[in-house]
């Protein structure tokens, strides 16, 4: 428990004081993990005359960000970003004229960072519980900016994978979109809660508090707009991948088409002279096979020249002709195998592992 006295720094306090003088406030942070913690929460609620149903919900239920005005106290439900993965947790804040009671059911890097710095930085102790709530909401909301920073850092990699038609990008985009949706689900109602607080007429929120909530609202709005832009960027990345994949597939198809078009007349000639008929021309000549082979070579060269003239393939030099055709056929032969592997990888890949690789968030020591 932290107890702020006068204009001095916040000091640890062993128990909730019976009376709080003017200008003083008390911040009580409760981590509810056991039945004993729940009993302590209800005892504090009775002393401060907090709404019983709201206290029970804070201890057991999961709520989206919201605000409830009970007259002599407010309930503000906020969400923060976890430090181990891209997920959110709930923080219930009860505000009276001299008390701020925060209730959480798990580790909160934002709460703990602010809790540790209040005794060291007297400027953070200026004002009442409403300004303390503003600082807490500011820390919670600014941590969501780290998601946008991580996304911006990974977007170039995703774009490069999409341009290379790497099938892995599909699973990465799906995983990142899922994580962004989790953050967006929390930040949108939280922005509305902060908007209500910056226009609140409750006597528990001072003019200074309303002005500071306006600043926090700007941060929340920027995060919301950034998440919308990130969703658009992911859709564009998928479009780039589909275009690159179509280009690769089209190149392979074109190589196979050229190969089949050249071989078709050669197969026709070979099939014609391969018939079991003694009256076929040139079959009784010792040089007949040479003439037929030369005709087949001539047809192949003419067909290849037609495709070069049409622009389907580039005109290679004599030294590179064999290598170019060989690479094209090898690529065409590998393409069906790559498609099969892509389908298998996408269907079996764990999305959470992919999300951590594509959108890894480093723990921020200062929780800013």
Short mmCIF file of C-alpha atoms in Angstrom, two decimals:
data_model
loop_
_atom_site.label_atom_id
_atom_site.label_comp_id
_atom_site.label_asym_id
_atom_site.label_seq_id
_atom_site.Cartn_x
_atom_site.Cartn_y
_atom_site.Cartn_z
CA UNK A 1 0.00 0.00 0.00
CA UNK A 2 1.24 3.50 -0.82
CA UNK A 3 0.27 6.52 1.24
CA UNK A 4 0.99 10.01 -0.04
CA UNK A 5 1.22 12.68 2.68
CA UNK A 6 0.92 16.36 1.78
CA UNK A 7 3.28 17.42 -0.99
CA UNK A 8 5.90 14.78 -0.19
CA UNK A 9 6.70 11.53 -1.90
CA UNK A 10 4.51 8.47 -1.57
CA UNK A 11 5.45 6.21 1.32
CA UNK A 12 4.75 2.53 1.98
CA UNK A 13 2.03 1.96 4.53
CA UNK A 14 1.34 -1.25 6.44
CA UNK A 15 -2.39 -0.74 6.81
CA UNK A 16 -5.24 1.36 5.51
CA UNK A 17 -5.44 4.58 7.58
CA UNK A 18 -8.73 5.29 9.30
CA UNK A 19 -8.67 8.97 8.32
CA UNK A 20 -7.05 10.62 5.30
CA UNK A 21 -6.30 14.30 5.68
CA UNK A 22 -7.03 16.85 3.00
CA UNK A 23 -4.41 16.75 0.30
CA UNK A 24 -3.47 13.16 1.09
CA UNK A 25 -4.38 10.03 -0.86
CA UNK A 26 -3.96 6.31 -0.51
CA UNK A 27 -3.28 3.85 -3.31
CA UNK A 28 -4.12 0.26 -2.43
CA UNK A 29 -3.10 -2.34 -5.01
CA UNK A 30 -4.63 -5.80 -4.49
CA UNK A 31 -3.43 -8.91 -6.32
CA UNK A 32 -6.34 -11.36 -6.02
CA UNK A 33 -5.07 -14.92 -6.41
CA UNK A 34 -6.41 -16.83 -3.39
CA UNK A 35 -9.56 -16.90 -1.26
CA UNK A 36 -7.72 -14.92 1.40
CA UNK A 37 -7.07 -12.17 -1.15
CA UNK A 38 -10.78 -12.12 -2.03
CA UNK A 39 -11.68 -11.78 1.66
CA UNK A 40 -9.22 -8.88 2.00
CA UNK A 41 -10.78 -7.20 -1.02
CA UNK A 42 -14.27 -7.47 0.44
CA UNK A 43 -13.03 -6.12 3.77
CA UNK A 44 -11.52 -3.07 2.06
CA UNK A 45 -14.74 -2.65 0.06
CA UNK A 46 -16.79 -2.55 3.25
CA UNK A 47 -14.50 0.04 4.81
CA UNK A 48 -14.65 2.27 1.73
CA UNK A 49 -18.33 1.49 1.01
CA UNK A 50 -17.65 0.25 -2.50
CA UNK A 51 -20.41 -1.35 -4.55
CA UNK A 52 -20.58 -5.04 -3.65
CA UNK A 53 -21.56 -6.31 -7.09
CA UNK A 54 -18.75 -4.33 -8.73
CA UNK A 55 -16.25 -5.73 -6.23
CA UNK A 56 -17.42 -9.28 -6.89
CA UNK A 57 -17.09 -8.77 -10.64
CA UNK A 58 -13.58 -7.40 -10.15
CA UNK A 59 -12.59 -10.54 -8.26
CA UNK A 60 -14.19 -13.15 -10.52
CA UNK A 61 -15.49 -11.86 -13.88
CA UNK A 62 -13.73 -10.74 -17.04
CA UNK A 63 -14.95 -7.42 -18.45
CA UNK A 64 -13.99 -5.23 -21.35
CA UNK A 65 -12.89 -1.67 -20.48
CA UNK A 66 -15.81 0.28 -19.04
CA UNK A 67 -16.72 2.95 -16.48
CA UNK A 68 -19.46 2.90 -13.82
CA UNK A 69 -20.37 5.93 -11.72
CA UNK A 70 -21.71 5.05 -8.26
CA UNK A 71 -21.84 8.63 -7.01
CA UNK A 72 -19.29 8.64 -4.20
CA UNK A 73 -16.91 6.36 -6.14
CA UNK A 74 -16.09 5.33 -9.70
CA UNK A 75 -15.26 1.95 -11.17
CA UNK A 76 -12.91 2.21 -14.16
CA UNK A 77 -11.99 -1.05 -15.89
CA UNK A 78 -8.84 -0.80 -17.99
CA UNK A 79 -6.76 -3.34 -19.90
CA UNK A 80 -2.99 -3.57 -20.10
CA UNK A 81 -0.51 -5.41 -22.30
CA UNK A 82 1.17 -8.50 -20.89
CA UNK A 83 4.95 -8.75 -20.99
CA UNK A 84 5.29 -12.43 -21.97
CA UNK A 85 3.03 -12.49 -25.03
CA UNK A 86 0.67 -10.33 -27.05
CA UNK A 87 -2.37 -10.55 -24.79
CA UNK A 88 -4.19 -8.25 -22.38
CA UNK A 89 -5.17 -8.43 -18.73
CA UNK A 90 -7.89 -6.66 -16.75
CA UNK A 91 -7.28 -3.96 -14.16
CA UNK A 92 -10.23 -2.76 -12.06
CA UNK A 93 -9.79 0.71 -10.52
CA UNK A 94 -12.04 2.02 -7.74
CA UNK A 95 -11.71 5.78 -7.28
CA UNK A 96 -12.93 7.77 -4.28
CA UNK A 97 -12.09 11.29 -3.22
CA UNK A 98 -9.07 10.05 -1.20
CA UNK A 99 -8.46 6.48 -2.38
CA UNK A 100 -7.43 4.57 -5.48
CA UNK A 101 -7.94 0.81 -5.19
CA UNK A 102 -6.60 -1.28 -8.07
CA UNK A 103 -7.63 -4.93 -8.33
CA UNK A 104 -5.88 -7.39 -10.63
CA UNK A 105 -5.66 -11.15 -10.90
CA UNK A 106 -2.19 -11.42 -12.44
CA UNK A 107 1.17 -9.73 -12.88
CA UNK A 108 0.93 -6.17 -14.23
CA UNK A 109 4.18 -4.63 -15.50
CA UNK A 110 2.55 -1.19 -15.77
CA UNK A 111 1.17 -1.15 -12.22
CA UNK A 112 4.38 -2.45 -10.72
CA UNK A 113 6.53 0.05 -12.62
CA UNK A 114 4.43 3.00 -11.47
CA UNK A 115 4.22 1.59 -7.94
CA UNK A 116 8.02 1.41 -7.68
CA UNK A 117 8.63 4.90 -9.09
CA UNK A 118 6.12 6.89 -7.06
CA UNK A 119 8.25 6.95 -3.88
CA UNK A 120 11.32 8.00 -5.91
CA UNK A 121 9.72 10.72 -8.06
CA UNK A 122 7.75 13.29 -6.04
CA UNK A 123 6.42 14.98 -9.20
CA UNK A 124 4.32 11.88 -9.86
CA UNK A 125 2.60 12.36 -6.50
CA UNK A 126 1.10 15.74 -7.34
CA UNK A 127 -2.71 15.76 -7.30
CA UNK A 128 -5.31 13.34 -6.04
CA UNK A 129 -6.47 9.83 -6.93
CA UNK A 130 -7.88 10.99 -10.26
CA UNK A 131 -4.46 12.22 -11.44
CA UNK A 132 -2.91 9.00 -10.18
CA UNK A 133 -5.47 7.11 -12.27
CA UNK A 134 -4.52 9.27 -15.26
CA UNK A 135 -0.85 8.33 -14.88
CA UNK A 136 -1.77 4.67 -14.59
CA UNK A 137 -4.02 4.84 -17.66
CA UNK A 138 -1.25 6.64 -19.53
CA UNK A 139 1.28 3.90 -18.77
CA UNK A 140 -1.20 1.15 -19.68
CA UNK A 141 -2.16 2.80 -22.98
CA UNK A 142 1.36 3.73 -24.06
CA UNK A 143 2.47 0.13 -23.72
CA UNK A 144 0.14 -0.70 -26.62
CA UNK A 145 2.32 1.52 -28.82
CA UNK A 146 5.02 -1.16 -28.55
CA UNK A 147 2.76 -3.47 -30.57
CA UNK A 148 2.75 -0.96 -33.43
CA UNK A 149 6.52 -0.54 -33.17
CA UNK A 150 7.01 -4.31 -33.34
CA UNK A 151 4.64 -4.53 -36.29
CA UNK A 152 6.50 -1.80 -38.18
CA UNK A 153 9.76 -3.66 -37.57
CA UNK A 154 8.34 -6.91 -38.94
CA UNK A 155 6.40 -5.42 -41.88
CA UNK A 156 9.49 -5.08 -44.08
CA UNK A 157 10.33 -8.73 -43.49
CA UNK A 158 6.79 -9.81 -44.30
CA UNK A 159 6.82 -7.70 -47.47
CA UNK A 160 10.13 -9.22 -48.57
CA UNK A 161 8.73 -12.70 -48.01
CA UNK A 162 5.61 -11.78 -50.00
CA UNK A 163 7.67 -10.45 -52.93
CA UNK A 164 9.66 -13.70 -52.91
CA UNK A 165 6.38 -15.69 -52.98
CA UNK A 166 7.41 -17.43 -49.74
CA UNK A 167 4.44 -19.51 -48.65
CA UNK A 168 5.42 -18.97 -45.00
CA UNK A 169 4.13 -15.40 -45.23
CA UNK A 170 0.51 -16.62 -45.25
CA UNK A 171 0.81 -18.25 -41.83
CA UNK A 172 2.76 -15.25 -40.49
CA UNK A 173 0.13 -12.76 -41.68
CA UNK A 174 -2.70 -14.83 -40.19
CA UNK A 175 -0.90 -15.04 -36.84
CA UNK A 176 -0.04 -11.34 -36.74
CA UNK A 177 -3.60 -10.39 -37.69
CA UNK A 178 -4.90 -12.53 -34.82
CA UNK A 179 -2.61 -10.82 -32.33
CA UNK A 180 -3.52 -7.36 -33.60
CA UNK A 181 -7.21 -8.24 -33.30
CA UNK A 182 -6.63 -9.10 -29.63
CA UNK A 183 -5.09 -5.70 -28.97
CA UNK A 184 -7.75 -3.90 -31.01
CA UNK A 185 -10.52 -5.59 -29.05
CA UNK A 186 -9.16 -3.97 -25.89
CA UNK A 187 -8.01 -0.57 -27.14
CA UNK A 188 -11.27 0.43 -28.84
CA UNK A 189 -13.49 0.27 -25.70
CA UNK A 190 -10.61 1.64 -23.60
CA UNK A 191 -10.49 4.70 -25.83
CA UNK A 192 -14.23 5.18 -25.24
CA UNK A 193 -13.73 4.91 -21.47
CA UNK A 194 -11.02 7.56 -21.53
CA UNK A 195 -13.24 9.74 -23.70
CA UNK A 196 -15.98 9.52 -21.07
CA UNK A 197 -13.49 10.40 -18.32
CA UNK A 198 -12.16 13.47 -20.15
CA UNK A 199 -15.74 14.79 -20.39
CA UNK A 200 -16.85 13.53 -16.97
CA UNK A 201 -18.89 15.76 -14.71
CA UNK A 202 -18.19 13.66 -11.63
CA UNK A 203 -16.72 15.63 -8.70
CA UNK A 204 -14.17 12.83 -8.35
CA UNK A 205 -12.50 13.95 -11.59
CA UNK A 206 -10.88 17.38 -11.36
CA UNK A 207 -10.30 19.83 -14.21
CA UNK A 208 -6.63 18.87 -14.21
CA UNK A 209 -7.63 15.22 -14.43
CA UNK A 210 -9.92 15.87 -17.39
CA UNK A 211 -7.14 17.70 -19.23
CA UNK A 212 -4.70 14.87 -18.62
CA UNK A 213 -7.28 12.30 -19.74
CA UNK A 214 -7.49 14.22 -23.03
CA UNK A 215 -3.78 13.57 -23.54
CA UNK A 216 -4.25 9.86 -22.83
CA UNK A 217 -7.20 9.83 -25.25
CA UNK A 218 -4.90 11.13 -28.00
CA UNK A 219 -2.51 8.24 -27.36
CA UNK A 220 -5.35 5.70 -27.44
CA UNK A 221 -6.67 7.22 -30.67
CA UNK A 222 -3.23 6.98 -32.24
CA UNK A 223 -2.99 3.33 -31.26
CA UNK A 224 -6.44 2.62 -32.70
CA UNK A 225 -5.59 4.33 -35.97
CA UNK A 226 -2.28 2.48 -36.09
CA UNK A 227 -4.02 -0.85 -35.66
CA UNK A 228 -6.43 -0.03 -38.49
CA UNK A 229 -3.47 0.91 -40.70
CA UNK A 230 -1.72 -2.33 -39.73
CA UNK A 231 -4.74 -4.38 -40.80
CA UNK A 232 -4.71 -2.58 -44.15
CA UNK A 233 -0.97 -3.21 -44.53
CA UNK A 234 -1.45 -6.93 -43.85
CA UNK A 235 -4.17 -7.11 -46.50
CA UNK A 236 -1.83 -5.40 -48.96
CA UNK A 237 0.93 -7.85 -48.04
CA UNK A 238 -1.34 -10.76 -48.88
CA UNK A 239 -2.14 -9.06 -52.18
CA UNK A 240 1.57 -8.72 -52.93
CA UNK A 241 2.08 -12.42 -52.11
CA UNK A 242 -0.79 -13.48 -54.37
CA UNK A 243 0.64 -11.39 -57.21
CA UNK A 244 4.15 -12.79 -56.71
CA UNK A 245 2.83 -16.34 -56.50
CA UNK A 246 0.84 -15.80 -59.72
CA UNK A 247 3.98 -14.45 -61.38
CA UNK A 248 6.01 -17.51 -60.36
CA UNK A 249 3.24 -19.86 -61.42
CA UNK A 250 2.82 -17.99 -64.70
CA UNK A 251 6.55 -18.27 -65.43
CA UNK A 252 6.52 -22.01 -64.82
CA UNK A 253 3.38 -22.43 -66.90
CA UNK A 254 4.92 -20.45 -69.74
CA UNK A 255 8.04 -22.65 -69.71
CA UNK A 256 5.93 -25.80 -69.80
CA UNK A 257 3.79 -24.35 -72.60
CA UNK A 258 6.85 -23.51 -74.70
CA UNK A 259 8.30 -26.94 -74.05
CA UNK A 260 5.04 -28.67 -75.02
CA UNK A 261 4.57 -26.49 -78.11
CA UNK A 262 8.07 -27.35 -79.38
CA UNK A 263 7.72 -31.06 -78.65
CA UNK A 264 4.27 -31.40 -80.22
CA UNK A 265 5.36 -31.19 -83.92
CA UNK A 266 8.44 -33.30 -83.16
CA UNK A 267 6.22 -35.96 -81.60
CA UNK A 268 3.97 -35.78 -84.67
CA UNK A 269 6.91 -36.37 -87.04
CA UNK A 270 8.31 -39.17 -84.88
CA UNK A 271 4.89 -40.79 -84.66
CA UNK A 272 4.37 -40.52 -88.42
CA UNK A 273 7.64 -42.16 -89.36
CA UNK A 274 7.31 -44.62 -86.52
CA UNK A 275 4.27 -46.30 -88.07
CA UNK A 276 4.78 -49.92 -89.10
CA UNK A 277 4.32 -49.27 -92.85
CA UNK A 278 6.91 -50.16 -95.49
CA UNK A 279 5.59 -47.60 -98.01
CA UNK A 280 6.49 -44.57 -95.91
CA UNK A 281 8.84 -42.14 -97.70
CA UNK A 282 12.55 -42.32 -96.94
CA UNK A 283 12.26 -45.53 -94.92
CA UNK A 284 14.15 -47.46 -97.60
CA UNK A 285 16.92 -44.89 -97.86
CA UNK A 286 20.12 -45.18 -95.87
CA UNK A 287 20.14 -41.42 -95.34
CA UNK A 288 16.40 -41.20 -94.51
CA UNK A 289 16.87 -40.94 -90.77
CA UNK A 290 19.30 -38.05 -91.32
CA UNK A 291 16.75 -36.15 -93.37
CA UNK A 292 13.99 -36.72 -90.82
CA UNK A 293 16.27 -35.69 -87.93
CA UNK A 294 17.28 -32.54 -89.77
CA UNK A 295 13.62 -31.72 -90.44
CA UNK A 296 12.81 -32.16 -86.76
CA UNK A 297 15.71 -29.92 -85.76
CA UNK A 298 14.55 -27.30 -88.26
CA UNK A 299 10.99 -27.40 -86.87
CA UNK A 300 12.32 -27.04 -83.29
CA UNK A 301 14.51 -24.04 -84.19
CA UNK A 302 11.68 -22.33 -86.10
CA UNK A 303 9.25 -22.91 -83.19
CA UNK A 304 11.78 -21.52 -80.71
CA UNK A 305 12.33 -18.49 -82.96
CA UNK A 306 8.59 -17.84 -83.10
CA UNK A 307 8.37 -17.76 -79.27
CA UNK A 308 11.40 -15.45 -79.06
CA UNK A 309 9.85 -13.11 -81.64
CA UNK A 310 6.56 -13.13 -79.71
CA UNK A 311 8.40 -12.07 -76.56
CA UNK A 312 7.53 -15.16 -74.52
CA UNK A 313 11.22 -15.83 -73.91
CA UNK A 314 14.28 -13.63 -74.16
CA UNK A 315 16.75 -14.20 -76.94
CA UNK A 316 19.69 -16.01 -75.27
CA UNK A 317 23.24 -16.06 -76.46
CA UNK A 318 24.52 -19.25 -78.03
CA UNK A 319 26.59 -20.08 -74.95
CA UNK A 320 23.72 -19.53 -72.52
CA UNK A 321 20.90 -21.07 -74.56
CA UNK A 322 21.22 -24.58 -73.15
CA UNK A 323 21.66 -23.37 -69.59
CA UNK A 324 18.65 -21.02 -69.81
CA UNK A 325 16.34 -23.71 -71.10
CA UNK A 326 17.66 -26.16 -68.53
CA UNK A 327 16.98 -23.78 -65.64
CA UNK A 328 13.49 -23.07 -66.94
CA UNK A 329 12.60 -26.73 -67.14
CA UNK A 330 14.12 -27.43 -63.73
CA UNK A 331 12.04 -24.61 -62.21
CA UNK A 332 8.91 -25.92 -63.90
CA UNK A 333 9.64 -29.39 -62.57
CA UNK A 334 10.10 -28.14 -59.00
CA UNK A 335 6.99 -25.95 -58.89
CA UNK A 336 4.39 -28.69 -58.18
CA UNK A 337 6.56 -30.02 -55.32
CA UNK A 338 6.89 -26.55 -53.79
CA UNK A 339 3.12 -26.04 -53.89
CA UNK A 340 2.54 -29.33 -52.09
CA UNK A 341 5.09 -28.41 -49.42
CA UNK A 342 3.46 -24.99 -48.99
CA UNK A 343 0.04 -26.52 -48.38
CA UNK A 344 1.53 -28.91 -45.83
CA UNK A 345 3.45 -26.19 -43.98
CA UNK A 346 0.46 -23.86 -43.73
CA UNK A 347 -1.85 -26.59 -42.49
CA UNK A 348 0.50 -27.83 -39.76
CA UNK A 349 2.23 -24.66 -38.55
CA UNK A 350 1.43 -23.49 -34.97
CA UNK A 351 0.22 -19.93 -35.37
CA UNK A 352 1.29 -18.74 -31.92
CA UNK A 353 4.90 -19.70 -32.55
CA UNK A 354 4.76 -17.91 -35.89
CA UNK A 355 3.24 -14.84 -34.25
CA UNK A 356 6.03 -14.63 -31.70
CA UNK A 357 8.61 -14.86 -34.47
CA UNK A 358 6.92 -12.34 -36.76
CA UNK A 359 5.68 -9.95 -34.08
CA UNK A 360 7.96 -10.47 -31.07
CA UNK A 361 7.59 -7.86 -28.35
CA UNK A 362 10.53 -7.20 -26.07
CA UNK A 363 9.74 -6.48 -22.45
CA UNK A 364 9.96 -2.77 -21.82
CA UNK A 365 11.81 -2.11 -18.58
CA UNK A 366 10.29 1.30 -18.04
CA UNK A 367 6.81 0.24 -19.24
CA UNK A 368 6.55 3.50 -21.15
#
